[in-house]
Amino acid sequence: MTDIFDRIKQDHDKARDLIGQIEDTTDRAAKTRQELFDAFKLELWTHNKVEEATFYAKLEQKGDEEESLEAKNEHHMINSLIEELDTMPKDNTEWGQKFHTLAELLDHHMEEEEGEFFKLARKDLSDKEAEDLGQRFDSRKKVVKPALTPVD
């Protein structure tokens, strides 16, 4: 059974992979950049919504409100950058530089979450609670992701 920590780490690894693929594109690969970015933003938005509704909500119940609020604020900053990048042409250096800024912010967030936040959460959650949250995380993602997927 996969617990919440493994599920979140799996999503983080997928985000890291997509970041690497996007950062490997050039200004001349606007179509590829757009396709990768569309996949990236869908994955990230889905992850953020479900993580907040399951993991952060549970930690708030356990009294870890300050940490949860910090993480949610980081999600908000990340989502704002994603929205800005979404409206920009993908075929220029400015887009690449702004995406790199997003990648650095996201990397900081994921490292902090996997380190400090997980350590704190492991103290507060039983193994059973962590497994239940992992299942709830998966169930919610199956509902949220299709709802966020754009229709052509």
mmCIF file of N, CA, C and O in Angstrom, residues 6-49:
data_model
loop_
_atom_site.group_PDB
_atom_site.id
_atom_site.type_symbol
_atom_site.label_atom_id
_atom_site.label_comp_id
_atom_site.label_asym_id
_atom_site.label_seq_id
_atom_site.Cartn_x
_atom_site.Cartn_y
_atom_site.Cartn_z
ATOM 1 N N ASP A 6 4.714 8.661 -0.004
ATOM 2 C CA ASP A 6 5.147 8.086 -1.285
ATOM 3 C C ASP A 6 4.384 8.707 -2.453
ATOM 4 O O ASP A 6 4.964 8.979 -3.508
ATOM 5 N N ARG A 7 3.075 8.922 -2.273
ATOM 6 C CA ARG A 7 2.254 9.494 -3.347
ATOM 7 C C ARG A 7 2.707 10.906 -3.700
ATOM 8 O O ARG A 7 2.843 11.256 -4.864
ATOM 9 N N ILE A 8 2.946 11.709 -2.671
ATOM 10 C CA ILE A 8 3.389 13.082 -2.917
ATOM 11 C C ILE A 8 4.761 13.068 -3.585
ATOM 12 O O ILE A 8 4.997 13.805 -4.551
ATOM 13 N N LYS A 9 5.648 12.209 -3.107
ATOM 14 C CA LYS A 9 6.996 12.113 -3.688
ATOM 15 C C LYS A 9 6.907 11.676 -5.153
ATOM 16 O O LYS A 9 7.641 12.192 -6.009
ATOM 17 N N GLN A 10 6.014 10.753 -5.482
ATOM 18 C CA GLN A 10 5.831 10.330 -6.873
ATOM 19 C C GLN A 10 5.415 11.510 -7.756
ATOM 20 O O GLN A 10 5.933 11.683 -8.864
ATOM 21 N N ASP A 11 4.496 12.316 -7.261
ATOM 22 C CA ASP A 11 4.068 13.493 -8.020
ATOM 23 C C ASP A 11 5.218 14.489 -8.172
ATOM 24 O O ASP A 11 5.398 15.092 -9.228
ATOM 25 N N HIS A 12 5.982 14.669 -7.100
ATOM 26 C CA HIS A 12 7.126 15.579 -7.165
ATOM 27 C C HIS A 12 8.137 15.101 -8.206
ATOM 28 O O HIS A 12 8.682 15.909 -8.975
ATOM 29 N N ASP A 13 8.389 13.800 -8.231
ATOM 30 C CA ASP A 13 9.337 13.248 -9.208
ATOM 31 C C ASP A 13 8.838 13.462 -10.640
ATOM 32 O O ASP A 13 9.629 13.771 -11.539
ATOM 33 N N LYS A 14 7.529 13.319 -10.837
ATOM 34 C CA LYS A 14 6.957 13.566 -12.161
ATOM 35 C C LYS A 14 7.122 15.038 -12.541
ATOM 36 O O LYS A 14 7.460 15.353 -13.692
ATOM 37 N N ALA A 15 6.899 15.941 -11.595
ATOM 38 C CA ALA A 15 7.080 17.376 -11.847
ATOM 39 C C ALA A 15 8.538 17.673 -12.182
ATOM 40 O O ALA A 15 8.825 18.429 -13.113
ATOM 41 N N ARG A 16 9.458 17.064 -11.443
ATOM 42 C CA ARG A 16 10.887 17.277 -11.714
ATOM 43 C C ARG A 16 11.249 16.813 -13.128
ATOM 44 O O ARG A 16 12.021 17.473 -13.828
ATOM 45 N N ASP A 17 10.689 15.692 -13.538
ATOM 46 C CA ASP A 17 10.948 15.180 -14.874
ATOM 47 C C ASP A 17 10.427 16.145 -15.939
ATOM 48 O O ASP A 17 11.130 16.464 -16.902
ATOM 49 N N LEU A 18 9.204 16.624 -15.770
ATOM 50 C CA LEU A 18 8.632 17.568 -16.732
ATOM 51 C C LEU A 18 9.406 18.883 -16.755
ATOM 52 O O LEU A 18 9.620 19.474 -17.823
ATOM 53 N N ILE A 19 9.841 19.349 -15.594
ATOM 54 C CA ILE A 19 10.653 20.571 -15.533
ATOM 55 C C ILE A 19 11.923 20.385 -16.365
ATOM 56 O O ILE A 19 12.289 21.256 -17.155
ATOM 57 N N GLY A 20 12.580 19.261 -16.180
ATOM 58 C CA GLY A 20 13.795 18.983 -16.935
ATOM 59 C C GLY A 20 13.545 18.972 -18.431
ATOM 60 O O GLY A 20 14.325 19.542 -19.208
ATOM 61 N N GLN A 21 12.449 18.347 -18.839
ATOM 62 C CA GLN A 21 12.115 18.293 -20.270
ATOM 63 C C GLN A 21 11.830 19.691 -20.822
ATOM 64 O O GLN A 21 12.269 20.038 -21.922
ATOM 65 N N ILE A 22 11.103 20.491 -20.053
ATOM 66 C CA ILE A 22 10.780 21.845 -20.506
ATOM 67 C C ILE A 22 12.048 22.697 -20.576
ATOM 68 O O ILE A 22 12.256 23.432 -21.539
ATOM 69 N N GLU A 23 12.885 22.601 -19.558
ATOM 70 C CA GLU A 23 14.103 23.405 -19.542
ATOM 71 C C GLU A 23 15.076 22.992 -20.651
ATOM 72 O O GLU A 23 15.931 23.782 -21.041
ATOM 73 N N ASP A 24 14.932 21.778 -21.167
ATOM 74 C CA ASP A 24 15.769 21.330 -22.278
ATOM 75 C C ASP A 24 15.295 21.870 -23.629
ATOM 76 O O ASP A 24 15.997 21.728 -24.628
ATOM 77 N N THR A 25 14.107 22.492 -23.665
ATOM 78 C CA THR A 25 13.617 23.037 -24.932
ATOM 79 C C THR A 25 14.284 24.380 -25.211
ATOM 80 O O THR A 25 14.811 25.029 -24.311
ATOM 81 N N THR A 26 14.231 24.775 -26.461
ATOM 82 C CA THR A 26 14.754 26.081 -26.866
ATOM 83 C C THR A 26 13.589 26.970 -27.278
ATOM 84 O O THR A 26 12.454 26.506 -27.440
ATOM 85 N N ASP A 27 13.889 28.247 -27.486
ATOM 86 C CA ASP A 27 12.863 29.188 -27.922
ATOM 87 C C ASP A 27 12.247 28.772 -29.253
ATOM 88 O O ASP A 27 11.101 29.100 -29.550
ATOM 89 N N ARG A 28 13.013 28.030 -30.052
ATOM 90 C CA ARG A 28 12.535 27.608 -31.373
ATOM 91 C C ARG A 28 11.579 26.418 -31.293
ATOM 92 O O ARG A 28 10.940 26.078 -32.280
ATOM 93 N N ALA A 29 11.482 25.788 -30.136
ATOM 94 C CA ALA A 29 10.619 24.600 -29.977
ATOM 95 C C ALA A 29 9.327 24.977 -29.263
ATOM 96 O O ALA A 29 8.902 24.323 -28.311
ATOM 97 N N ALA A 30 8.690 26.039 -29.737
ATOM 98 C CA ALA A 30 7.502 26.569 -29.061
ATOM 99 C C ALA A 30 6.381 25.535 -28.946
ATOM 100 O O ALA A 30 5.714 25.444 -27.911
ATOM 101 N N LYS A 31 6.166 24.747 -29.987
ATOM 102 C CA LYS A 31 5.079 23.758 -29.958
ATOM 103 C C LYS A 31 5.354 22.674 -28.911
ATOM 104 O O LYS A 31 4.482 22.328 -28.111
ATOM 105 N N THR A 32 6.567 22.161 -28.893
ATOM 106 C CA THR A 32 6.944 21.147 -27.897
ATOM 107 C C THR A 32 6.876 21.728 -26.501
ATOM 108 O O THR A 32 6.372 21.102 -25.568
ATOM 109 N N ARG A 33 7.381 22.950 -26.360
ATOM 110 C CA ARG A 33 7.357 23.641 -25.069
ATOM 111 C C ARG A 33 5.915 23.788 -24.586
ATOM 112 O O ARG A 33 5.623 23.561 -23.405
ATOM 113 N N GLN A 34 5.020 24.172 -25.489
ATOM 114 C CA GLN A 34 3.605 24.345 -25.129
ATOM 115 C C GLN A 34 2.993 23.017 -24.682
ATOM 116 O O GLN A 34 2.292 22.962 -23.665
ATOM 117 N N GLU A 35 3.253 21.950 -25.428
ATOM 118 C CA GLU A 35 2.697 20.640 -25.077
ATOM 119 C C GLU A 35 3.201 20.169 -23.713
ATOM 120 O O GLU A 35 2.417 19.672 -22.893
ATOM 121 N N LEU A 36 4.497 20.318 -23.483
ATOM 122 C CA LEU A 36 5.070 19.916 -22.192
ATOM 123 C C LEU A 36 4.528 20.785 -21.064
ATOM 124 O O LEU A 36 4.203 20.286 -19.975
ATOM 125 N N PHE A 37 4.414 22.077 -21.314
ATOM 126 C CA PHE A 37 3.906 22.990 -20.296
ATOM 127 C C PHE A 37 2.447 22.679 -19.964
ATOM 128 O O PHE A 37 2.048 22.728 -18.797
ATOM 129 N N ASP A 38 1.645 22.349 -20.972
ATOM 130 C CA ASP A 38 0.242 21.991 -20.725
ATOM 131 C C ASP A 38 0.158 20.765 -19.803
ATOM 132 O O ASP A 38 -0.651 20.739 -18.869
ATOM 133 N N ALA A 39 0.986 19.759 -20.061
ATOM 134 C CA ALA A 39 1.011 18.565 -19.203
ATOM 135 C C ALA A 39 1.486 18.923 -17.804
ATOM 136 O O ALA A 39 0.916 18.467 -16.801
ATOM 137 N N PHE A 40 2.507 19.746 -17.725
ATOM 138 C CA PHE A 40 3.082 20.173 -16.450
ATOM 139 C C PHE A 40 2.046 20.915 -15.598
ATOM 140 O O PHE A 40 1.850 20.608 -14.427
ATOM 141 N N LYS A 41 1.384 21.893 -16.185
ATOM 142 C CA LYS A 41 0.447 22.697 -15.391
ATOM 143 C C LYS A 41 -0.749 21.860 -14.928
ATOM 144 O O LYS A 41 -1.217 22.031 -13.804
ATOM 145 N N LEU A 42 -1.224 20.932 -15.770
ATOM 146 C CA LEU A 42 -2.324 20.061 -15.360
ATOM 147 C C LEU A 42 -1.905 19.183 -14.184
ATOM 148 O O LEU A 42 -2.638 19.057 -13.192
ATOM 149 N N GLU A 43 -0.726 18.597 -14.281
ATOM 150 C CA GLU A 43 -0.217 17.762 -13.187
ATOM 151 C C GLU A 43 -0.075 18.576 -11.901
ATOM 152 O O GLU A 43 -0.462 18.120 -10.824
ATOM 153 N N LEU A 44 0.482 19.766 -12.019
ATOM 154 C CA LEU A 44 0.741 20.576 -10.837
ATOM 155 C C LEU A 44 -0.538 21.102 -10.202
ATOM 156 O O LEU A 44 -0.699 21.055 -8.980
ATOM 157 N N TRP A 45 -1.453 21.602 -11.020
ATOM 158 C CA TRP A 45 -2.717 22.093 -10.475
ATOM 159 C C TRP A 45 -3.475 20.969 -9.779
ATOM 160 O O TRP A 45 -4.023 21.157 -8.700
ATOM 161 N N THR A 46 -3.513 19.812 -10.401
ATOM 162 C CA THR A 46 -4.191 18.663 -9.802
ATOM 163 C C THR A 46 -3.535 18.302 -8.477
ATOM 164 O O THR A 46 -4.207 18.139 -7.458
ATOM 165 N N HIS A 47 -2.222 18.188 -8.498
ATOM 166 C CA HIS A 47 -1.477 17.839 -7.286
ATOM 167 C C HIS A 47 -1.763 18.842 -6.175
ATOM 168 O O HIS A 47 -2.069 18.452 -5.041
ATOM 169 N N ASN A 48 -1.650 20.123 -6.479
ATOM 170 C CA ASN A 48 -1.830 21.154 -5.450
ATOM 171 C C ASN A 48 -3.217 21.103 -4.832
ATOM 172 O O ASN A 48 -3.364 21.170 -3.605
ATOM 173 N N LYS A 49 -4.241 20.996 -5.665
ATOM 174 C CA LYS A 49 -5.623 20.961 -5.151
ATOM 175 C C LYS A 49 -5.838 19.759 -4.232
ATOM 176 O O LYS A 49 -6.398 19.884 -3.145
#
